[in-house]
Coordinates of C-alpha atoms and ligand atoms in Angstrom, one line a residue:
M1 CA 38.3 32.4 -24.2
F2 CA 37.5 36.1 -23.8
F3 CA 34.3 37.9 -23.6
S4 CA 33.9 41.3 -25.2
K5 CA 33.0 44.1 -22.9
S6 CA 29.6 44.7 -24.5
N7 CA 28.9 41.0 -24.2
S8 CA 29.4 40.8 -20.4
L9 CA 27.5 44.0 -20.0
A10 CA 24.6 42.4 -21.8
R11 CA 24.9 39.4 -19.5
I12 CA 24.8 41.6 -16.4
L13 CA 21.8 43.6 -17.8
H14 CA 20.1 40.3 -18.5
L15 CA 20.7 39.1 -14.9
L16 CA 19.5 42.4 -13.6
C17 CA 16.3 42.1 -15.7
F18 CA 15.8 38.5 -14.5
C19 CA 16.1 39.6 -10.8
F20 CA 13.8 42.5 -11.5
S21 CA 11.2 40.3 -13.2
L22 CA 11.5 37.9 -10.3
T23 CA 10.7 40.6 -7.7
I24 CA 7.8 41.7 -9.8
N25 CA 6.5 38.1 -9.9
L26 CA 6.9 37.7 -6.1
S27 CA 5.2 41.0 -5.3
S28 CA 2.4 40.1 -7.7
E29 CA 1.8 36.9 -5.8
A30 CA -0.8 38.3 -3.4
N31 CA -1.8 36.6 -0.2
I32 CA -5.1 38.4 0.2
I33 CA -8.5 38.7 -1.4
S34 CA -9.9 42.1 -0.6
S35 CA -13.5 43.2 -1.1
S36 CA -12.7 44.6 -4.6
Q37 CA -11.0 41.4 -5.9
S38 CA -12.1 38.0 -6.9
L39 CA -10.3 34.7 -7.6
S40 CA -11.1 32.5 -10.6
G41 CA -9.6 30.2 -13.2
D42 CA -5.9 29.5 -12.5
H43 CA -5.4 32.5 -10.2
T44 CA -4.2 31.6 -6.7
I45 CA -3.1 33.5 -3.6
I46 CA 0.1 32.5 -1.8
S47 CA 1.0 33.0 1.8
Q48 CA 3.6 35.7 2.5
G49 CA 6.4 33.2 3.3
G50 CA 5.5 31.1 0.3
K51 CA 4.3 28.1 2.3
F52 CA 0.7 27.6 1.3
E53 CA -1.4 28.4 -1.8
L54 CA -5.2 28.8 -2.2
G55 CA -7.1 28.3 -5.5
F56 CA -9.2 25.9 -7.6
F57 CA -8.0 22.4 -7.7
K58 CA -9.2 19.1 -9.3
A59 CA -9.3 16.0 -7.1
G60 CA -7.4 13.1 -8.8
N61 CA -8.8 12.3 -12.2
S62 CA -12.3 13.7 -11.6
S63 CA -13.5 16.6 -13.7
K64 CA -14.7 18.6 -10.8
Y65 CA -13.1 21.6 -9.2
Y66 CA -12.9 22.7 -5.6
I67 CA -11.5 25.7 -3.7
G68 CA -8.7 24.4 -1.6
I69 CA -5.4 25.1 0.2
W70 CA -2.3 23.1 -0.6
Y71 CA 1.5 23.3 0.2
Y72 CA 3.0 25.8 -2.2
K73 CA 4.0 23.8 -5.3
K74 CA 7.5 25.3 -5.7
L75 CA 8.3 23.8 -2.3
H76 CA 6.7 20.5 -3.0
F77 CA 7.5 20.0 -6.6
N78 CA 4.3 18.9 -8.3
L79 CA 2.9 16.9 -5.5
H80 CA -0.5 18.4 -4.9
T81 CA -1.1 17.9 -1.2
I82 CA -4.5 19.4 -0.3
V83 CA -4.9 20.4 3.3
W84 CA -8.3 22.1 3.3
V85 CA -11.4 22.2 1.0
A86 CA -14.1 24.8 1.0
N87 CA -16.9 23.5 -1.2
R88 CA -16.3 19.8 -0.5
E89 CA -19.9 18.9 -1.2
T90 CA -20.6 21.3 -4.0
P91 CA -18.0 21.1 -6.7
I92 CA -18.0 23.3 -9.9
S93 CA -17.0 22.3 -13.4
D94 CA -15.8 25.5 -15.0
R95 CA -13.3 27.3 -12.8
F96 CA -13.0 30.2 -15.3
R97 CA -16.6 31.2 -14.9
S98 CA -16.7 30.6 -11.1
E99 CA -15.6 33.2 -8.6
L100 CA -14.4 33.3 -5.0
K101 CA -15.0 36.7 -3.6
I102 CA -16.1 38.7 -0.6
I103 CA -19.8 39.6 -0.4
D104 CA -21.3 41.4 2.6
G105 CA -18.3 40.5 4.8
N106 CA -18.3 36.8 3.9
L107 CA -16.1 34.8 1.6
V108 CA -18.4 33.1 -0.9
L109 CA -18.0 30.9 -3.9
L110 CA -20.2 31.7 -6.9
N111 CA -20.7 28.9 -9.5
E112 CA -20.9 29.3 -13.3
S113 CA -24.4 30.8 -13.0
K114 CA -23.1 33.3 -10.4
L115 CA -25.2 31.6 -7.8
Q116 CA -23.8 31.2 -4.3
I117 CA -22.8 27.5 -3.6
W118 CA -20.5 28.0 -0.6
S119 CA -20.1 30.7 2.1
T120 CA -18.2 31.3 5.3
N121 CA -21.7 32.0 6.8
V122 CA -20.7 34.5 9.4
T123 CA -23.4 36.9 10.6
T124 CA -21.5 40.1 10.8
T125 CA -23.1 43.1 12.4
T126 CA -20.7 46.0 12.1
T127 CA -20.8 48.0 8.9
T128 CA -17.0 48.4 8.8
T129 CA -16.7 44.6 8.6
L130 CA -19.2 44.5 5.8
N131 CA -17.1 46.9 3.8
S132 CA -13.6 46.0 4.7
A133 CA -13.5 42.3 5.2
T134 CA -10.3 40.7 3.8
A135 CA -9.4 37.0 3.3
V136 CA -5.8 36.2 4.0
I137 CA -3.9 33.0 3.6
L138 CA -1.3 32.6 6.4
D139 CA 2.0 30.7 6.4
N140 CA 0.6 28.1 8.8
G141 CA -2.1 27.2 6.2
N142 CA -4.9 29.0 8.0
L143 CA -7.3 31.0 5.8
V144 CA -8.6 33.9 7.9
L145 CA -11.3 36.5 7.4
R146 CA -10.4 39.8 9.1
D147 CA -11.7 43.4 9.2
S148 CA -8.9 45.3 7.6
G149 CA -10.6 48.6 8.7
S150 CA -10.1 47.9 12.4
N151 CA -6.8 47.5 14.2
S152 CA -7.7 44.1 15.4
I153 CA -6.0 41.2 13.7
E154 CA -8.3 38.7 15.4
P155 CA -10.1 36.9 12.6
F156 CA -13.9 36.6 12.7
W157 CA -13.7 33.4 10.7
Q158 CA -10.8 30.9 10.1
S159 CA -10.5 27.7 8.2
F160 CA -8.7 26.2 11.2
D161 CA -12.1 26.2 12.9
H162 CA -13.6 24.2 10.0
P163 CA -11.0 21.5 9.4
T164 CA -11.6 18.9 6.6
H165 CA -9.3 15.8 6.6
T166 CA -6.1 17.4 7.6
W167 CA -5.0 18.7 11.0
L168 CA -2.2 21.1 10.6
P169 CA 0.3 22.2 13.3
G170 CA -1.2 25.1 15.2
A171 CA -4.8 24.2 14.6
K172 CA -6.9 22.7 17.5
L173 CA -9.7 20.3 17.5
V174 CA -12.0 21.7 20.1
Y175 CA -14.7 20.3 22.3
D176 CA -17.4 23.0 23.0
N177 CA -18.7 22.6 26.5
K178 CA -21.8 24.7 25.8
E179 CA -22.9 22.8 22.8
N180 CA -21.6 19.5 24.2
K181 CA -20.1 18.9 20.7
S182 CA -16.7 18.3 19.3
R183 CA -15.4 19.7 16.0
L184 CA -14.7 16.9 13.6
L185 CA -11.9 15.9 11.4
T186 CA -13.6 14.0 8.6
S187 CA -12.2 11.7 5.9
W188 CA -12.7 12.2 2.2
K189 CA -15.2 10.0 0.5
S190 CA -12.6 8.7 -1.9
Y191 CA -9.2 9.9 -3.3
E192 CA -11.2 11.7 -6.1
D193 CA -14.0 13.0 -3.9
P194 CA -13.3 15.3 -1.0
A195 CA -17.0 15.1 0.2
V196 CA -17.4 14.0 3.8
G197 CA -16.6 10.3 4.1
L198 CA -17.7 7.8 6.7
F199 CA -14.8 8.3 9.2
S200 CA -14.4 11.1 11.7
L201 CA -12.2 12.0 14.7
E202 CA -13.5 13.9 17.7
L203 CA -12.5 14.9 21.2
H204 CA -14.3 13.5 24.2
S205 CA -13.6 16.1 27.0
S206 CA -14.9 14.0 29.9
T207 CA -12.2 11.3 29.3
K208 CA -9.7 13.6 27.6
E209 CA -9.3 11.4 24.6
Y210 CA -9.7 11.4 20.9
V211 CA -12.1 8.9 19.3
S212 CA -12.4 7.7 15.7
K213 CA -15.9 6.8 14.6
W214 CA -17.5 5.2 11.6
N215 CA -20.6 6.8 10.2
G216 CA -20.9 9.1 13.2
S217 CA -21.7 6.2 15.6
Q218 CA -19.5 3.2 15.7
Q219 CA -16.3 3.9 17.6
Y220 CA -13.3 2.0 16.2
W221 CA -10.3 3.6 17.7
T222 CA -9.4 5.7 20.7
S223 CA -6.2 7.6 21.6
G224 CA -6.5 6.8 25.3
S225 CA -6.6 9.6 27.8
W226 CA -4.2 12.6 27.9
N227 CA -1.7 11.9 30.7
G228 CA -0.2 15.3 30.7
K229 CA 2.5 14.4 28.1
I230 CA 0.9 12.1 25.5
F231 CA -2.2 10.1 24.8
D232 CA -1.9 6.7 26.5
L233 CA -2.4 4.6 23.4
V234 CA -0.2 6.6 21.2
P235 CA 3.3 5.8 22.6
E236 CA 4.8 7.0 19.4
M237 CA 4.1 10.6 20.6
S238 CA 6.8 10.2 23.3
Y239 CA 9.5 9.6 20.7
A240 CA 8.4 12.7 19.0
Y241 CA 11.0 15.2 20.3
I242 CA 10.1 17.3 17.2
Y243 CA 6.6 18.0 18.4
N244 CA 5.3 20.3 21.1
F245 CA 2.0 18.9 22.3
S246 CA -0.5 20.8 24.5
Y247 CA -3.9 20.1 26.0
H248 CA -6.0 23.0 27.2
M249 CA -9.2 23.2 29.2
N250 CA -11.4 26.0 30.5
E251 CA -15.0 26.5 31.3
N252 CA -15.9 27.0 27.6
E253 CA -13.9 24.4 25.8
S254 CA -11.3 21.7 25.8
S255 CA -8.7 21.4 23.1
F256 CA -5.5 19.8 22.0
T257 CA -2.9 21.3 19.7
Y258 CA 0.6 20.5 18.4
S259 CA 3.4 22.5 16.9
L260 CA 6.9 21.8 15.7
Y261 CA 9.9 23.0 17.7
N262 CA 11.8 23.4 14.4
P263 CA 9.5 25.3 12.0
A264 CA 11.5 24.0 9.1
I265 CA 10.0 20.5 9.6
I266 CA 6.8 20.0 7.6
S267 CA 4.3 17.7 9.2
R268 CA 0.6 17.0 9.0
L269 CA -2.0 14.7 10.6
V270 CA -4.5 13.2 8.1
L271 CA -7.6 11.2 8.5
D272 CA -7.1 9.0 5.4
V273 CA -9.9 7.8 3.1
S274 CA -9.4 4.3 4.8
G275 CA -10.2 5.8 8.2
Q276 CA -6.6 5.5 9.4
L277 CA -5.2 8.5 11.2
Q278 CA -1.7 9.2 9.9
Q279 CA 1.0 11.5 11.2
Q280 CA 3.2 12.3 8.2
V281 CA 6.5 14.2 7.9
W282 CA 7.7 15.7 4.6
S283 CA 11.0 14.1 3.5
E284 CA 13.1 16.6 1.6
S285 CA 15.5 14.0 0.3
T286 CA 12.9 11.6 -1.2
A287 CA 10.3 14.4 -1.9
E288 CA 7.6 12.2 -0.3
W289 CA 5.5 12.1 2.8
A290 CA 7.0 9.7 5.3
M291 CA 4.7 8.0 7.9
F292 CA 5.6 8.9 11.4
W293 CA 2.8 6.8 12.9
S294 CA -0.6 5.6 11.9
K295 CA -3.6 4.5 14.0
P296 CA -5.2 2.0 14.1
K297 CA -2.0 0.3 13.1
E298 CA -3.9 -2.6 11.4
V299 CA -6.1 -1.1 8.7
C300 CA -8.4 -4.1 8.9
D301 CA -9.2 -3.0 12.5
I302 CA -11.1 0.0 11.0
Y303 CA -14.8 -0.5 11.4
G304 CA -16.8 -1.0 8.3
L305 CA -13.8 -0.3 6.0
C306 CA -14.8 -3.0 3.5
G307 CA -18.5 -2.4 3.8
A308 CA -21.2 -5.1 3.9
F309 CA -20.1 -8.7 3.0
G310 CA -16.6 -7.4 2.2
T311 CA -13.5 -9.0 3.7
C312 CA -10.3 -7.4 4.6
R313 CA -6.8 -8.8 4.2
Q314 CA -4.1 -6.7 5.8
T315 CA -1.3 -7.4 3.4
E316 CA -3.2 -7.6 0.1
F317 CA -4.1 -5.3 -2.7
P318 CA -6.8 -4.3 -3.0
L319 CA -7.3 -4.4 0.8
C320 CA -11.0 -5.3 0.4
N321 CA -12.6 -8.2 -1.4
C322 CA -16.1 -9.6 -1.7
L323 CA -17.1 -12.9 -0.2
T324 CA -17.6 -15.8 -2.8
A325 CA -20.8 -15.3 -4.7
F326 CA -20.8 -11.5 -3.9
E327 CA -19.6 -8.6 -6.0
P328 CA -18.9 -4.8 -5.3
R329 CA -22.0 -2.7 -5.1
S330 CA -20.1 0.0 -7.1
E331 CA -17.0 -1.1 -9.0
S332 CA -16.0 2.5 -9.8
D333 CA -16.1 3.5 -6.1
W334 CA -13.9 0.4 -5.3
N335 CA -11.5 1.6 -7.9
Q336 CA -11.1 4.8 -5.9
S337 CA -10.7 3.0 -2.6
D338 CA -14.2 3.8 -1.5
F339 CA -15.2 0.4 -0.2
S340 CA -18.1 1.7 1.9
G341 CA -20.8 0.5 -0.5
G342 CA -19.6 -3.0 0.3
C343 CA -20.8 -6.0 -1.6
V344 CA -24.1 -7.5 -2.8
R345 CA -25.1 -11.0 -3.8
K346 CA -24.5 -11.7 -7.5
T347 CA -28.0 -13.2 -7.5
D348 CA -30.7 -12.1 -5.0
L349 CA -32.1 -14.8 -2.8
Q350 CA -35.4 -15.9 -4.1
C351 CA -36.8 -16.2 -0.7
G352 CA -39.5 -18.9 -0.2
R353 CA -39.1 -20.5 -3.6
I354 CA -38.3 -24.1 -3.0
E355 CA -36.8 -24.7 -6.4
E356 CA -34.1 -22.1 -5.7
K357 CA -33.0 -23.2 -2.3
P358 CA -30.1 -21.1 -1.1
D359 CA -26.7 -22.5 -0.1
F360 CA -24.1 -21.6 2.5
I361 CA -20.5 -20.8 2.1
M362 CA -18.1 -21.4 5.0
I363 CA -15.7 -18.6 6.0
T364 CA -13.2 -18.4 8.9
V365 CA -13.0 -15.0 10.5
K366 CA -10.6 -13.6 13.1
K367 CA -13.6 -12.4 15.2
L368 CA -17.3 -13.0 14.8
P369 CA -19.2 -9.8 14.2
P370 CA -21.9 -9.0 16.8
H371 CA -24.8 -11.4 16.2
N372 CA -28.5 -10.5 16.1
S373 CA -30.0 -13.5 17.9
V374 CA -29.5 -16.9 19.4
A375 CA -31.6 -19.8 18.3
F376 CA -32.0 -23.2 20.0
G377 CA -31.0 -26.6 18.6
S378 CA -28.1 -28.6 17.3
A379 CA -25.6 -27.5 14.6
G380 CA -27.8 -29.1 11.9
E381 CA -30.9 -27.4 13.2
C382 CA -29.0 -24.1 13.3
G383 CA -28.5 -24.3 9.6
T384 CA -32.1 -25.2 9.0
T385 CA -33.3 -22.3 11.1
C386 CA -31.2 -19.9 9.0
L387 CA -32.2 -21.5 5.7
N388 CA -35.9 -21.2 6.5
N389 CA -35.8 -17.6 7.7
C390 CA -35.7 -15.2 4.7
S391 CA -34.1 -12.4 6.7
C392 CA -31.3 -14.7 8.0
N393 CA -27.9 -13.9 6.3
A394 CA -25.6 -16.1 8.2
Y395 CA -25.2 -18.5 11.2
A396 CA -22.5 -20.0 13.3
F397 CA -22.6 -22.8 15.8
V398 CA -20.2 -21.8 18.6
D399 CA -19.9 -23.3 22.1
N400 CA -23.2 -25.2 21.6
Q401 CA -25.0 -22.0 20.7
C402 CA -26.6 -21.2 17.4
L403 CA -25.8 -17.6 16.5
V404 CA -27.8 -15.9 13.8
W405 CA -27.2 -12.8 11.7
H406 CA -30.0 -10.9 10.0
G407 CA -28.6 -7.6 8.7
D408 CA -25.5 -6.8 6.7
L409 CA -22.2 -8.4 7.8
L410 CA -19.4 -6.0 8.5
N411 CA -15.8 -6.4 9.6
L412 CA -15.1 -9.8 8.3
L413 CA -11.4 -10.3 8.8
E414 CA -10.6 -13.6 7.1
D415 CA -8.2 -15.7 9.1
G416 CA -7.6 -19.4 8.6
R417 CA -7.3 -20.1 12.3
G418 CA -10.4 -18.1 13.4
K419 CA -14.0 -18.8 14.0
T420 CA -16.2 -20.6 11.4
M421 CA -19.4 -19.1 10.2
Y422 CA -21.8 -19.8 7.3
V423 CA -23.1 -17.2 4.9
K424 CA -26.2 -17.7 2.8
V425 CA -25.8 -17.3 -0.9
A426 CA -27.7 -18.2 -4.1
S427 CA -26.6 -21.7 -5.1
K428 CA -26.3 -20.8 -8.7
D429 CA -23.5 -18.3 -7.7
L430 CA -21.3 -21.2 -6.6
P431 CA -19.8 -21.9 -10.0
H432 CA -18.1 -25.2 -9.3
H433 CA -20.9 -26.5 -7.3
K434 CA -22.9 -28.5 -9.9
K435 CA -20.1 -28.7 -12.5
S436 CA -17.7 -30.3 -10.1
N437 CA -20.3 -32.8 -9.0
L438 CA -20.8 -33.8 -12.7
V439 CA -17.0 -34.1 -13.1
T440 CA -16.7 -36.3 -10.0
M441 CA -19.6 -38.5 -11.2
G442 CA -18.0 -38.8 -14.6
A443 CA -14.7 -39.9 -13.1
V444 CA -16.3 -42.4 -10.9
V445 CA -18.2 -44.0 -13.9
V446 CA -15.0 -44.2 -16.0
C447 CA -13.1 -45.8 -13.1
M448 CA -15.9 -48.3 -12.4
A449 CA -15.9 -49.3 -16.1
G450 CA -12.1 -49.7 -16.0
V451 CA -12.3 -51.9 -12.9
V452 CA -15.1 -54.0 -14.5
L453 CA -13.0 -54.4 -17.7
V454 CA -9.9 -55.5 -15.8
W455 CA -12.0 -57.9 -13.7
G456 CA -13.5 -59.3 -16.8
C457 CA -10.1 -59.8 -18.3
L458 CA -8.7 -61.4 -15.2
V459 CA -11.6 -63.9 -15.1
K460 CA -10.9 -64.8 -18.7
T461 CA -7.2 -65.1 -18.4
Q462 CA -7.6 -67.4 -15.4
K463 CA -8.3 -70.1 -18.1
V464 CA -5.2 -69.2 -20.0
R465 CA -3.0 -69.7 -16.9
S466 CA -0.2 -67.8 -18.5
S467 CA 2.0 -65.9 -16.0
L468 CA 3.0 -63.4 -18.7
V469 CA -0.6 -62.4 -19.4
W470 CA -1.2 -62.2 -15.6
L471 CA 1.6 -59.7 -15.4
R472 CA 0.2 -57.7 -18.3
M473 CA -3.2 -57.5 -16.8
F474 CA -1.8 -56.5 -13.4
L475 CA 0.0 -53.7 -15.1
L476 CA -3.1 -52.6 -16.9
G477 CA -5.0 -52.6 -13.7
E478 CA -2.4 -50.4 -12.1
V479 CA -2.6 -47.9 -15.0
I480 CA -6.4 -47.7 -14.7
S481 CA -6.3 -47.3 -10.9
L482 CA -3.7 -44.6 -11.2
G483 CA -5.9 -42.8 -13.7
C484 CA -8.8 -42.9 -11.3
Ligands
LIG1 C1 -5.5 8.9 -13.2 O1 -5.5 8.2 -14.4 C2 -4.2 7.7 -14.8 C3 -4.3 7.1 -16.2 O2 -5.6 6.7 -16.5 C4 -3.7 6.7 -13.8 O3 -2.4 6.2 -14.1 C5 -3.6 7.4 -12.4 O4 -3.3 6.5 -11.4 C6 -5.0 8.1 -12.1 N1 -4.8 8.8 -10.9 C7 -5.6 8.7 -9.8 C8 -5.3 9.5 -8.7 O5 -6.5 7.9 -9.8
LIG2 C1 -25.3 26.9 -9.7 O1 -25.8 26.6 -8.5 C2 -27.2 26.5 -8.5 C3 -27.7 26.4 -7.0 O2 -27.0 25.3 -6.4 C4 -27.7 25.4 -9.4 O3 -29.1 25.3 -9.4 C5 -27.2 25.6 -10.8 O4 -27.5 24.5 -11.6 C6 -25.7 25.8 -10.7 N1 -25.2 26.2 -12.1 C7 -24.4 25.4 -12.8 C8 -24.0 25.9 -14.1 O5 -23.9 24.3 -12.3
LIG3 C1 -24.5 28.4 5.2 O1 -25.8 28.5 5.7 C2 -26.8 27.9 4.8 C3 -28.2 28.3 5.4 O2 -28.2 28.4 6.8 C4 -26.6 26.4 4.8 O3 -27.5 25.8 3.9 C5 -25.2 26.1 4.3 O4 -24.9 24.7 4.3 C6 -24.1 26.9 5.1 N1 -22.9 26.7 4.5 C7 -21.8 26.4 5.1 C8 -20.5 26.3 4.3 O5 -21.8 26.1 6.3
LIG4 C1 -24.5 19.7 27.9 O1 -24.3 18.8 29.0 C2 -24.6 19.3 30.3 C3 -24.2 18.3 31.3 O2 -24.2 17.0 30.8 C4 -26.1 19.7 30.3 O3 -26.4 20.3 31.6 C5 -26.4 20.7 29.2 O4 -27.8 21.0 29.1 C6 -26.0 20.2 27.8 N1 -26.1 21.2 26.8 C7 -26.6 20.9 25.6 C8 -26.7 22.1 24.7 O5 -27.0 19.8 25.3
LIG5 C1 -24.9 5.8 8.2 O1 -25.9 6.1 9.1 C2 -27.1 6.6 8.4 C3 -28.1 7.0 9.5 O2 -27.5 7.6 10.6 C4 -27.7 5.5 7.5 O3 -28.9 6.1 6.9 C5 -26.7 5.1 6.5 O4 -27.2 4.1 5.7 C6 -25.4 4.7 7.2 N1 -24.4 4.4 6.2 C7 -23.9 3.2 6.0 C8 -22.9 3.0 5.0 O5 -24.2 2.2 6.7
LIG6 C1 4.7 24.7 23.1 O1 3.4 25.0 22.9 C2 2.8 25.9 23.8 C3 1.3 26.0 23.5 O2 1.1 26.2 22.1 C4 3.5 27.2 23.9 O3 2.9 28.0 24.8 C5 5.0 27.0 24.2 O4 5.7 28.2 24.1 C6 5.6 26.0 23.2 N1 6.9 25.6 23.6 C7 8.0 25.8 22.8 C8 9.3 25.4 23.4 O5 7.9 26.1 21.6
LIG7 C1 -16.2 31.7 28.2 O1 -17.2 32.3 27.4 C2 -17.7 33.5 28.0 C3 -18.9 33.9 27.2 O2 -18.7 33.8 25.8 C4 -16.6 34.6 28.1 O3 -17.1 35.7 28.7 C5 -15.5 34.0 28.9 O4 -14.4 35.0 28.9 C6 -15.0 32.7 28.3 N1 -14.0 32.1 29.2 C7 -12.7 31.9 28.8 C8 -11.8 31.3 29.8 O5 -12.4 32.1 27.6
LIG8 C1 -12.2 -0.7 -12.2 O1 -10.9 -1.2 -12.4 C2 -10.8 -2.4 -13.1 C3 -9.3 -2.9 -13.1 O2 -8.4 -1.9 -12.8 C4 -11.3 -2.1 -14.5 O3 -11.2 -3.3 -15.3 C5 -12.7 -1.6 -14.5 O4 -13.2 -1.3 -15.7 C6 -12.8 -0.4 -13.5 N1 -14.2 -0.1 -13.4 C7 -14.8 1.1 -13.4 C8 -16.2 1.2 -13.3 O5 -14.1 2.1 -13.5
LIG9 C1 -36.9 -14.6 11.1 O1 -36.1 -14.1 12.2 C2 -36.6 -12.9 12.7 C3 -35.6 -12.4 13.7 O2 -35.2 -13.3 14.6 C4 -37.9 -13.1 13.3 O3 -38.4 -11.8 13.7 C5 -38.9 -13.6 12.2 O4 -40.1 -13.9 12.8 C6 -38.3 -14.9 11.6 N1 -39.2 -15.3 10.5 C7 -39.6 -16.5 10.4 C8 -40.4 -16.8 9.2 O5 -39.4 -17.4 11.2

């Protein structure tokens, strides 16, 4: 087959045009927002090396939009991996009428009514900064605010100092010695809501360790102390020949940071919605995030994960369930893996009304949650004590002690071989309670009647003295007793 000269020229021209349009596209992909520009709708800015992109995004199936940073889509196919969120508590619904722009030296987000709903909140004093501030998205995923008028490239604000749920290589989670406070890595509320969730990670400078907390108070995991090479309780770090870890301390702050020896490897540390800390590595071959390590290893060890009266089963889906006679407080939250609302009784306890006496369900848990008080008496008296006290939610009789719980029960890890406790429920919520009694009673009545019948027959047949009839009656009796 032969091509005519003009045909191949056309092809070459076409290729040239294609290359040309490609360069135009690349050069039009800006990485900055200057004071004369704004970003809205589907516009994005892309870091110079094409690693990260900033713009509006929608979390999961929700209809709300946020300003965020994600890995540049062309590298990660269509997987939208968000690494930072600006307005996590204040979403907008119309991204075309909202604007991200620089006003008086700050990067601000204006909503549909052009009202400020998020700001970098820096108090800038110099007039040059006020006029020449520029926001730049860098190849490490850091969004920085700089004064383009001065020669200094030091940012006066950076997203690395305000992390959300992702800790990128190069960022540091700092403990400020003057404020006695650590910066926090915080989980999302659910996979569709990037608002601050219940879990956080912080640095304790006195013990040189990272600590995971539930609701800002209850500690559920620690990294162990920094020993100069790794954190004691994360041995996985020592296999990590791909990471360069470093811990810094001076009179003002303590901090830890990590980077990758090979910059081609893509890795991130995420505090998941479940409260689990996950070090992930991008796998080019499968186009997925692979888990390098996760802590705590057992998700059920995360404090409060399943909320009040919820139980956790490590290998099941969904991870959390409600105790018998309880139901999720919010089913839609549970559908998005936000279990924090926990469970509530299907029927409230009508406290003090004798005709609606509550009942107890027995559960076996790996570990008893911390109890509120100890009462005196035998096992039976222990139950009565709980039954008669409206605020009592559960009891257990362990080592001759009566343990009583009054508030919400958290962290119930069901385990057949564990400790037994009794949880108070409304008796009408135990569906098989009355019905099964009736069924049993019915069966007993039928069997009794059968026995009487056979007995009656036997007595009668005694007169007949026929061995054949004896045999028949014996068989009938067997059939009836089998039925019972
Ligand atoms: C969004 O909805 C679709 C269909 O309703 C479902 O298949 C998908 O899992 C949902 N995505 C998320 C993140 O919930
Ligand atoms: C814009 O934000 C303001 C202040 O938070 C709020 O009162 C207003 O309702 C928002 N406008 C829209 C259209 O959401
Ligand atoms: C900025 O400051 C205002 C007022 O001090 C505060 O309400 C707002 O939450 C701050 N915004 C951010 C993003 O820190
Ligand atoms: C921080 O802690 C130190 C020593 O414990 C104390 O002297 C200092 O007053 C604290 N600062 C603040 C802001 O709480
Ligand atoms: C978290 O703590 C706050 C008080 O610090 C409390 O009001 C809130 O109910 C707690 N949340 C949960 C889910 O227990
Ligand atoms: C490891 O990280 C430290 C601190 O960030 C840096 O000074 C050092 O050069 C890095 N080492 C290598 C081999 O990249
Ligand atoms: C600590 O902070 C002070 C005051 O902000 C500053 O002068 C000093 O250089 C800082 N020290 C270090 C080691 O960065
Ligand atoms: C939650 O999910 C279940 C099953 O997937 C569904 O039947 C139910 O309607 C959902 N509830 C809400 C409130 O979205
Ligand atoms: C129920 O128990 C609580 C906590 O132990 C106690 O303060 C309260 O007085 C008890 N109520 C009754 C009616 O015994």
